[in-house]
């Protein structure tokens, strides 16, 4: 069962995703790709992973810069689902 993480659990989980920052009930990562098509390819792959996980990031696309925001909306805070998808997004970006 998905449960909200307390602050100490969030801090511990943040250690597994060093590229991400916490903003209250959200974790955020911004990254720049070499081109707009490259950015869209990343978004497309993340969309597949999000569908598989039934957990979806908010994605801001500005030319080559992507910003991913993760929070568990139905609980109004951070859960392991957010960090699991964040790790998958990190893998997509690292594989480029
Ligand atoms: C019905 C479906 O499982 C829910 O609406 C899912 C969809 N994707 C989701 N994504 C995120 N980030 N938070 C949610 O609470 C959520 N809920």
mmCIF file of C-alpha atoms and ligand atoms in Angstrom:
data_model
loop_
_atom_site.group_PDB
_atom_site.id
_atom_site.type_symbol
_atom_site.label_atom_id
_atom_site.label_comp_id
_atom_site.label_asym_id
_atom_site.label_seq_id
_atom_site.Cartn_x
_atom_site.Cartn_y
_atom_site.Cartn_z
ATOM 1 C CA UNK A 1 0.000 0.000 0.000
ATOM 2 C CA UNK A 2 1.465 3.396 -0.967
ATOM 3 C CA UNK A 3 2.033 5.616 2.063
ATOM 4 C CA UNK A 4 3.273 9.178 2.506
ATOM 5 C CA UNK A 5 6.942 9.350 3.497
ATOM 6 C CA UNK A 6 7.903 11.305 6.600
ATOM 7 C CA UNK A 7 10.699 13.881 6.399
ATOM 8 C CA UNK A 8 13.446 11.488 7.460
ATOM 9 C CA UNK A 9 12.321 8.912 4.901
ATOM 10 C CA UNK A 10 12.233 11.623 2.223
ATOM 11 C CA UNK A 11 15.755 12.714 3.120
ATOM 12 C CA UNK A 12 16.934 9.103 2.931
ATOM 13 C CA UNK A 13 15.218 8.600 -0.447
ATOM 14 C CA UNK A 14 16.664 11.849 -1.793
ATOM 15 C CA UNK A 15 20.078 10.270 -1.280
ATOM 16 C CA UNK A 16 19.214 7.769 -4.012
ATOM 17 C CA UNK A 17 18.416 10.516 -6.539
ATOM 18 C CA UNK A 18 21.147 13.156 -6.129
ATOM 19 C CA UNK A 19 20.045 15.039 -9.280
ATOM 20 C CA UNK A 20 16.655 15.812 -7.729
ATOM 21 C CA UNK A 21 15.680 18.582 -5.308
ATOM 22 C CA UNK A 22 12.773 18.654 -2.892
ATOM 23 C CA UNK A 23 10.254 21.481 -3.135
ATOM 24 C CA UNK A 24 7.781 20.818 -0.294
ATOM 25 C CA UNK A 25 5.569 17.925 -1.489
ATOM 26 C CA UNK A 26 7.386 17.603 -4.830
ATOM 27 C CA UNK A 27 10.769 16.428 -6.129
ATOM 28 C CA UNK A 28 12.132 18.241 -9.148
ATOM 29 C CA UNK A 29 14.821 17.588 -11.744
ATOM 30 C CA UNK A 30 15.772 19.902 -14.605
ATOM 31 C CA UNK A 31 18.021 18.750 -17.427
ATOM 32 C CA UNK A 32 19.135 20.066 -20.809
ATOM 33 C CA UNK A 33 19.232 17.821 -23.902
ATOM 34 C CA UNK A 34 21.254 18.516 -27.079
ATOM 35 C CA UNK A 35 18.148 19.285 -29.159
ATOM 36 C CA UNK A 36 14.379 19.618 -29.047
ATOM 37 C CA UNK A 37 13.860 16.246 -30.769
ATOM 38 C CA UNK A 38 16.197 14.639 -28.231
ATOM 39 C CA UNK A 39 14.138 16.152 -25.428
ATOM 40 C CA UNK A 40 10.930 14.819 -26.949
ATOM 41 C CA UNK A 41 12.485 11.346 -27.282
ATOM 42 C CA UNK A 42 13.187 11.416 -23.527
ATOM 43 C CA UNK A 43 9.642 12.565 -22.797
ATOM 44 C CA UNK A 44 8.285 9.750 -24.966
ATOM 45 C CA UNK A 45 10.308 7.121 -23.095
ATOM 46 C CA UNK A 46 9.338 8.568 -19.713
ATOM 47 C CA UNK A 47 5.699 8.507 -20.797
ATOM 48 C CA UNK A 48 5.968 4.753 -21.420
ATOM 49 C CA UNK A 49 7.541 4.180 -18.002
ATOM 50 C CA UNK A 50 4.916 6.364 -16.331
ATOM 51 C CA UNK A 51 2.115 4.406 -17.945
ATOM 52 C CA UNK A 52 3.684 1.118 -16.843
ATOM 53 C CA UNK A 53 3.976 2.464 -13.288
ATOM 54 C CA UNK A 54 0.587 4.209 -13.359
ATOM 55 C CA UNK A 55 2.443 7.159 -11.859
ATOM 56 C CA UNK A 56 2.987 10.291 -13.911
ATOM 57 C CA UNK A 57 5.332 13.258 -13.642
ATOM 58 C CA UNK A 58 4.464 16.817 -14.460
ATOM 59 C CA UNK A 59 6.740 17.682 -17.383
ATOM 60 C CA UNK A 60 7.733 21.182 -18.434
ATOM 61 C CA UNK A 61 9.259 21.317 -21.936
ATOM 62 C CA UNK A 62 11.118 24.498 -22.970
ATOM 63 C CA UNK A 63 13.101 23.933 -26.173
ATOM 64 C CA UNK A 64 15.939 21.616 -24.993
ATOM 65 C CA UNK A 65 15.267 21.961 -21.249
ATOM 66 C CA UNK A 66 13.059 19.464 -19.461
ATOM 67 C CA UNK A 67 11.807 19.817 -15.927
ATOM 68 C CA UNK A 68 10.247 16.805 -14.243
ATOM 69 C CA UNK A 69 8.138 17.221 -11.121
ATOM 70 C CA UNK A 70 7.003 14.207 -9.107
ATOM 71 C CA UNK A 71 4.490 14.005 -6.298
ATOM 72 C CA UNK A 72 1.796 11.491 -5.412
ATOM 73 C CA UNK A 73 -1.238 13.611 -6.156
ATOM 74 C CA UNK A 74 -3.922 11.427 -4.580
ATOM 75 C CA UNK A 75 -2.086 11.514 -1.252
ATOM 76 C CA UNK A 76 -0.839 15.072 -1.586
ATOM 77 C CA UNK A 77 2.766 14.303 -0.878
ATOM 78 C CA UNK A 78 5.839 12.187 -1.539
ATOM 79 C CA UNK A 79 5.805 8.387 -1.619
ATOM 80 C CA UNK A 80 8.161 5.673 -2.779
ATOM 81 C CA UNK A 81 6.327 5.755 -6.134
ATOM 82 C CA UNK A 82 7.800 9.185 -6.757
ATOM 83 C CA UNK A 83 11.332 8.075 -6.031
ATOM 84 C CA UNK A 84 10.981 4.843 -8.025
ATOM 85 C CA UNK A 85 9.941 6.779 -11.117
ATOM 86 C CA UNK A 86 12.631 9.395 -10.470
ATOM 87 C CA UNK A 87 15.243 6.618 -10.535
ATOM 88 C CA UNK A 88 13.804 5.363 -13.817
ATOM 89 C CA UNK A 89 13.960 8.866 -15.290
ATOM 90 C CA UNK A 90 17.575 9.087 -14.166
ATOM 91 C CA UNK A 91 18.278 5.798 -15.978
ATOM 92 C CA UNK A 92 16.698 7.128 -19.187
ATOM 93 C CA UNK A 93 18.865 10.240 -19.032
ATOM 94 C CA UNK A 94 22.024 8.323 -18.110
ATOM 95 C CA UNK A 95 21.519 5.969 -21.061
ATOM 96 C CA UNK A 96 21.585 8.817 -23.588
HETATM 97 C C1 LIG B 1 -6.333 6.042 -11.391
HETATM 98 C C2 LIG B 1 -4.840 6.205 -11.476
HETATM 99 O O1 LIG B 1 -4.235 5.059 -10.907
HETATM 100 C C3 LIG B 1 -4.389 7.407 -10.645
HETATM 101 O O2 LIG B 1 -5.090 8.563 -11.070
HETATM 102 C C4 LIG B 1 -2.888 7.655 -10.747
HETATM 103 C C5 LIG B 1 -2.429 8.141 -12.108
HETATM 104 N N1 LIG B 1 -1.070 8.722 -12.042
HETATM 105 C C6 LIG B 1 -0.663 9.363 -10.926
HETATM 106 N N2 LIG B 1 0.471 10.084 -10.924
HETATM 107 C C7 LIG B 1 0.857 10.793 -9.836
HETATM 108 N N3 LIG B 1 2.015 11.505 -9.879
HETATM 109 N N4 LIG B 1 0.110 10.802 -8.739
HETATM 110 C C8 LIG B 1 -1.041 10.128 -8.611
HETATM 111 O O3 LIG B 1 -1.696 10.178 -7.566
HETATM 112 C C9 LIG B 1 -1.478 9.322 -9.737
HETATM 113 N N5 LIG B 1 -2.568 8.589 -9.693
#
